[in-house]
Amino acid sequence: IGLIRLYRRADPTVAERHPELSVEIAEAAEEMDLEYALEHLEGLTARARDGLGRIRRIVKDLRDFARLDEGEMDDADLKAGLVSTVEIVAGLARDHDIEIVTDLAPLPAVACSPGKINQVVLNLMINAVDASRPGGKVTLRARPHGSDGVTIDVIDEGVGIPPEIRGRIFDPFFTTKPVGKGTGLGLSISYGIIQDHGGRIEVDSAPGRGSRFTIHLPLRPPPKEAGPRFPADPLRDGR
């Protein structure tokens, strides 16, 4: 900035000795709004640094969220993944005027595919935000469950789920969202992922008072057994 201002002090000399060049310099300075840039350059640079910092944090959150583990089970710190998931959904929540509340207790290590668990929680949180009214709240809560498992709750204060469709919400391609917004696969895929980890998803909901989806995960999944991926009544564990 200082160097440019020194050059600007030579404007009268340039205008006297090289008028055509002076006109070109003036036109270029006006086109790029040089005076504004000089006045606000430090602020613009600071905002650029802040933007790069946010991009770096977003990339880190996405890497933590994805955890490209090639499907292998590994001991994972689920709390770190939950924090990254909240950061990813925070923008959507702000757009909908929804407050995200986290209540995450220290958790024991869980043998799992962390990226897949993060995917489930992200699906549930997006659904919770979509179901909430402006000014509402979505809560993500995690707790140890006894000595052999953990529970993760996604709670909203939204429209709730009518009784007549509660038994279908985990069915593939079933959705109550407008055409073009939902595929109807998020909850069914989530149910399958948790089932593959030896866990279950419970639902407590009623019209007008919101919903609570609770994920139960064992610390160590049991050996896989052949059987149907989706039960006839996926809510039987939670009602």
CSV table of C-alpha atoms in Angstrom, one decimal:
chain,number,residue,atom,x,y,z
A,1,ILE,CA,0.0,0.0,0.0
A,2,GLY,CA,2.8,2.4,0.9
A,3,LEU,CA,4.6,1.8,-2.4
A,4,ILE,CA,1.5,2.5,-4.4
A,5,ARG,CA,0.9,5.8,-2.5
A,6,LEU,CA,4.4,6.8,-3.2
A,7,TYR,CA,3.8,6.3,-6.9
A,8,ARG,CA,0.6,8.3,-6.7
A,9,ARG,CA,2.6,11.3,-5.4
A,10,ALA,CA,4.3,11.3,-8.8
A,11,ASP,CA,1.0,11.9,-10.6
A,12,PRO,CA,1.6,15.6,-11.2
A,13,THR,CA,5.0,15.0,-12.7
A,14,VAL,CA,3.7,12.3,-15.0
A,15,ALA,CA,0.8,14.5,-16.1
A,16,GLU,CA,3.2,17.3,-16.9
A,17,ARG,CA,5.8,15.3,-18.8
A,18,HIS,CA,3.6,12.4,-20.2
A,19,PRO,CA,0.0,13.6,-20.4
A,20,GLU,CA,-1.2,10.7,-22.5
A,21,LEU,CA,0.2,8.2,-20.0
A,22,SER,CA,-1.3,10.1,-17.1
A,23,VAL,CA,-4.8,9.8,-18.7
A,24,GLU,CA,-4.3,6.1,-19.1
A,25,ILE,CA,-3.2,5.7,-15.5
A,26,ALA,CA,-6.2,7.7,-14.3
A,27,GLU,CA,-8.6,5.7,-16.4
A,28,ALA,CA,-7.1,2.4,-15.1
A,29,ALA,CA,-7.2,3.7,-11.5
A,30,GLU,CA,-10.9,4.6,-11.9
A,31,GLU,CA,-11.8,1.3,-13.5
A,32,MET,CA,-10.3,-0.7,-10.6
A,33,ASP,CA,-11.6,1.8,-8.0
A,34,LEU,CA,-8.0,2.2,-6.7
A,35,GLU,CA,-8.8,4.8,-3.9
A,36,TYR,CA,-11.4,2.4,-2.4
A,37,ALA,CA,-9.1,-0.5,-2.7
A,38,LEU,CA,-6.3,1.4,-0.9
A,39,GLU,CA,-8.6,2.5,1.8
A,40,HIS,CA,-10.1,-0.9,2.5
A,41,LEU,CA,-7.3,-3.2,1.5
A,42,GLU,CA,-6.4,-4.3,5.0
A,43,GLY,CA,-10.1,-5.1,5.8
A,44,LEU,CA,-10.4,-7.0,2.4
A,45,THR,CA,-7.3,-9.0,3.2
A,46,ALA,CA,-8.5,-9.8,6.7
A,47,ARG,CA,-11.8,-11.0,5.3
A,48,ALA,CA,-10.0,-13.1,2.7
A,49,ARG,CA,-7.9,-14.7,5.4
A,50,ASP,CA,-11.1,-15.4,7.4
A,51,GLY,CA,-12.7,-17.0,4.3
A,52,LEU,CA,-9.7,-19.2,3.7
A,53,GLY,CA,-9.8,-20.2,7.4
A,54,ARG,CA,-13.5,-21.2,7.0
A,55,ILE,CA,-12.7,-23.2,3.9
A,56,ARG,CA,-9.9,-25.0,5.7
A,57,ARG,CA,-12.3,-25.8,8.6
A,58,ILE,CA,-15.0,-27.0,6.1
A,59,VAL,CA,-12.5,-29.3,4.3
A,60,LYS,CA,-11.4,-30.7,7.7
A,61,ASP,CA,-15.0,-31.3,8.8
A,62,LEU,CA,-15.8,-33.0,5.5
A,63,ARG,CA,-12.7,-35.2,5.9
A,64,ASP,CA,-13.6,-36.1,9.5
A,65,PHE,CA,-17.2,-36.7,8.4
A,66,ALA,CA,-16.3,-39.0,5.5
A,67,ARG,CA,-13.6,-41.0,7.2
A,68,LEU,CA,-12.8,-43.0,4.0
A,69,ASP,CA,-12.3,-46.3,5.8
A,70,GLU,CA,-13.2,-48.6,2.9
A,71,GLY,CA,-16.0,-50.2,5.0
A,72,GLU,CA,-13.6,-51.5,7.7
A,73,MET,CA,-14.7,-51.5,11.3
A,74,ASP,CA,-12.4,-49.6,13.6
A,75,ASP,CA,-12.5,-48.1,17.1
A,76,ALA,CA,-13.7,-44.5,16.6
A,77,ASP,CA,-14.3,-41.4,18.6
A,78,LEU,CA,-17.9,-40.8,17.6
A,79,LYS,CA,-18.0,-37.5,19.5
A,80,ALA,CA,-15.5,-36.0,17.0
A,81,GLY,CA,-17.6,-37.1,14.1
A,82,LEU,CA,-20.8,-35.7,15.6
A,83,VAL,CA,-19.1,-32.3,16.0
A,84,SER,CA,-18.1,-32.4,12.3
A,85,THR,CA,-21.6,-33.3,11.3
A,86,VAL,CA,-23.1,-30.4,13.2
A,87,GLU,CA,-20.7,-28.0,11.4
A,88,ILE,CA,-21.8,-29.4,8.1
A,89,VAL,CA,-25.5,-29.0,8.8
A,90,ALA,CA,-25.1,-25.6,10.5
A,91,GLY,CA,-25.5,-23.6,7.3
A,92,LEU,CA,-28.8,-25.3,6.4
A,93,ALA,CA,-30.0,-24.6,9.9
A,94,ARG,CA,-29.2,-20.9,9.7
A,95,ASP,CA,-31.0,-20.7,6.4
A,96,HIS,CA,-34.1,-22.1,8.1
A,97,ASP,CA,-33.7,-20.0,11.2
A,98,ILE,CA,-33.2,-23.2,13.3
A,99,GLU,CA,-30.9,-23.3,16.4
A,100,ILE,CA,-28.7,-26.4,16.7
A,101,VAL,CA,-28.1,-27.5,20.3
A,102,THR,CA,-25.4,-30.1,21.1
A,103,ASP,CA,-25.3,-32.1,24.3
A,104,LEU,CA,-22.5,-34.6,23.8
A,105,ALA,CA,-21.1,-36.5,26.8
A,106,PRO,CA,-17.7,-38.2,26.6
A,107,LEU,CA,-18.2,-41.5,24.7
A,108,PRO,CA,-16.3,-44.8,24.8
A,109,ALA,CA,-14.6,-46.0,21.6
A,110,VAL,CA,-17.1,-47.7,19.3
A,111,ALA,CA,-16.1,-50.3,16.7
A,112,CYS,CA,-17.8,-49.0,13.6
A,113,SER,CA,-17.5,-47.5,10.1
A,114,PRO,CA,-17.3,-43.8,11.3
A,115,GLY,CA,-18.2,-42.3,7.9
A,116,LYS,CA,-21.4,-44.4,7.7
A,117,ILE,CA,-22.5,-43.4,11.2
A,118,ASN,CA,-21.8,-39.8,10.4
A,119,GLN,CA,-24.0,-40.2,7.3
A,120,VAL,CA,-26.9,-41.6,9.4
A,121,VAL,CA,-26.7,-38.7,11.9
A,122,LEU,CA,-26.5,-36.2,9.0
A,123,ASN,CA,-29.6,-37.7,7.4
A,124,LEU,CA,-31.5,-37.4,10.7
A,125,MET,CA,-30.4,-33.9,11.4
A,126,ILE,CA,-31.3,-32.7,7.9
A,127,ASN,CA,-34.7,-34.3,8.3
A,128,ALA,CA,-35.1,-32.6,11.7
A,129,VAL,CA,-34.2,-29.2,10.3
A,130,ASP,CA,-36.6,-29.7,7.4
A,131,ALA,CA,-39.4,-30.6,9.8
A,132,SER,CA,-38.8,-27.7,12.1
A,133,ARG,CA,-40.6,-24.3,12.1
A,134,PRO,CA,-38.6,-21.1,11.9
A,135,GLY,CA,-37.2,-20.2,15.3
A,136,GLY,CA,-37.2,-23.8,16.3
A,137,LYS,CA,-34.5,-26.0,17.8
A,138,VAL,CA,-32.8,-29.2,16.9
A,139,THR,CA,-30.9,-31.1,19.6
A,140,LEU,CA,-28.1,-33.6,19.0
A,141,ARG,CA,-27.5,-35.6,22.2
A,142,ALA,CA,-25.1,-38.5,22.8
A,143,ARG,CA,-24.6,-40.6,25.9
A,144,PRO,CA,-22.9,-43.9,27.0
A,145,HIS,CA,-25.6,-46.6,27.4
A,146,GLY,CA,-24.6,-48.9,30.2
A,147,SER,CA,-21.2,-50.5,29.8
A,148,ASP,CA,-21.7,-51.9,26.3
A,149,GLY,CA,-23.2,-49.2,24.1
A,150,VAL,CA,-24.0,-45.6,23.2
A,151,THR,CA,-27.1,-43.7,22.3
A,152,ILE,CA,-27.4,-40.8,19.9
A,153,ASP,CA,-30.6,-38.7,19.9
A,154,VAL,CA,-31.7,-36.3,17.2
A,155,ILE,CA,-34.6,-34.2,18.6
A,156,ASP,CA,-36.8,-31.6,16.9
A,157,GLU,CA,-39.8,-29.5,17.9
A,158,GLY,CA,-41.3,-29.7,14.4
A,159,VAL,CA,-44.5,-31.0,12.8
A,160,GLY,CA,-44.1,-34.6,14.0
A,161,ILE,CA,-45.0,-37.8,12.2
A,162,PRO,CA,-48.7,-38.8,11.9
A,163,PRO,CA,-49.5,-42.2,13.3
A,164,GLU,CA,-50.8,-43.5,10.0
A,165,ILE,CA,-47.3,-43.2,8.3
A,166,ARG,CA,-45.0,-43.9,11.3
A,167,GLY,CA,-44.7,-47.6,10.2
A,168,ARG,CA,-43.6,-46.6,6.7
A,169,ILE,CA,-40.9,-44.0,7.3
A,170,PHE,CA,-38.1,-46.5,6.9
A,171,ASP,CA,-39.5,-48.0,3.7
A,172,PRO,CA,-37.3,-47.4,0.6
A,173,PHE,CA,-38.6,-44.5,-1.5
A,174,PHE,CA,-41.2,-43.4,1.0
A,175,THR,CA,-41.1,-39.7,1.6
A,176,THR,CA,-43.4,-36.9,2.7
A,177,LYS,CA,-41.2,-34.2,1.1
A,178,PRO,CA,-42.3,-32.4,-2.0
A,179,VAL,CA,-41.5,-33.9,-5.4
A,180,GLY,CA,-37.9,-33.2,-6.3
A,181,LYS,CA,-36.7,-32.6,-2.7
A,182,GLY,CA,-36.6,-36.0,-1.2
A,183,THR,CA,-35.7,-39.4,-2.6
A,184,GLY,CA,-37.2,-41.5,0.2
A,185,LEU,CA,-33.9,-43.3,0.7
A,186,GLY,CA,-32.3,-41.4,3.6
A,187,LEU,CA,-34.1,-43.2,6.4
A,188,SER,CA,-34.1,-46.6,4.8
A,189,ILE,CA,-30.3,-46.4,4.1
A,190,SER,CA,-29.8,-45.1,7.7
A,191,TYR,CA,-31.8,-48.0,9.1
A,192,GLY,CA,-29.7,-50.5,7.1
A,193,ILE,CA,-26.4,-49.0,8.3
A,194,ILE,CA,-27.4,-49.1,11.9
A,195,GLN,CA,-28.7,-52.6,11.5
A,196,ASP,CA,-25.3,-53.6,10.0
A,197,HIS,CA,-23.6,-52.3,13.1
A,198,GLY,CA,-25.8,-54.5,15.3
A,199,GLY,CA,-27.8,-51.5,16.5
A,200,ARG,CA,-31.3,-50.1,16.1
A,201,ILE,CA,-33.2,-46.9,15.6
A,202,GLU,CA,-36.2,-46.0,17.7
A,203,VAL,CA,-38.7,-43.2,17.0
A,204,ASP,CA,-40.9,-41.2,19.3
A,205,SER,CA,-43.1,-38.7,17.5
A,206,ALA,CA,-46.6,-37.2,17.5
A,207,PRO,CA,-48.1,-34.5,15.3
A,208,GLY,CA,-47.5,-31.0,16.6
A,209,ARG,CA,-44.9,-31.9,19.2
A,210,GLY,CA,-41.9,-33.0,17.1
A,211,SER,CA,-39.8,-36.1,16.9
A,212,ARG,CA,-37.0,-37.9,18.6
A,213,PHE,CA,-34.9,-40.4,16.7
A,214,THR,CA,-32.7,-42.5,18.9
A,215,ILE,CA,-29.7,-44.6,17.6
A,216,HIS,CA,-28.6,-47.4,19.8
A,217,LEU,CA,-25.1,-48.8,19.0
A,218,PRO,CA,-23.2,-51.5,20.7
A,219,LEU,CA,-19.5,-50.9,21.4
A,220,ARG,CA,-18.8,-54.1,19.4
A,221,PRO,CA,-21.1,-55.3,16.7
A,222,PRO,CA,-22.2,-58.9,16.9
A,223,PRO,CA,-21.3,-61.3,14.0
A,224,LYS,CA,-23.4,-60.7,11.0
A,225,GLU,CA,-26.3,-63.1,10.3
A,226,ALA,CA,-28.2,-63.6,7.2
A,227,GLY,CA,-31.7,-62.1,7.2
A,228,PRO,CA,-33.9,-59.4,5.8
A,229,ARG,CA,-32.3,-56.0,5.7
A,230,PHE,CA,-35.6,-54.1,6.5
A,231,PRO,CA,-38.0,-55.6,9.1
A,232,ALA,CA,-41.7,-55.6,8.3
A,233,ASP,CA,-42.3,-53.1,11.2
A,234,PRO,CA,-39.1,-51.0,11.7
A,235,LEU,CA,-40.6,-49.1,14.6
A,236,ARG,CA,-41.3,-52.2,16.7
A,237,ASP,CA,-38.2,-51.5,18.9
A,238,GLY,CA,-39.3,-48.0,19.7
A,239,ARG,CA,-43.0,-48.2,20.4
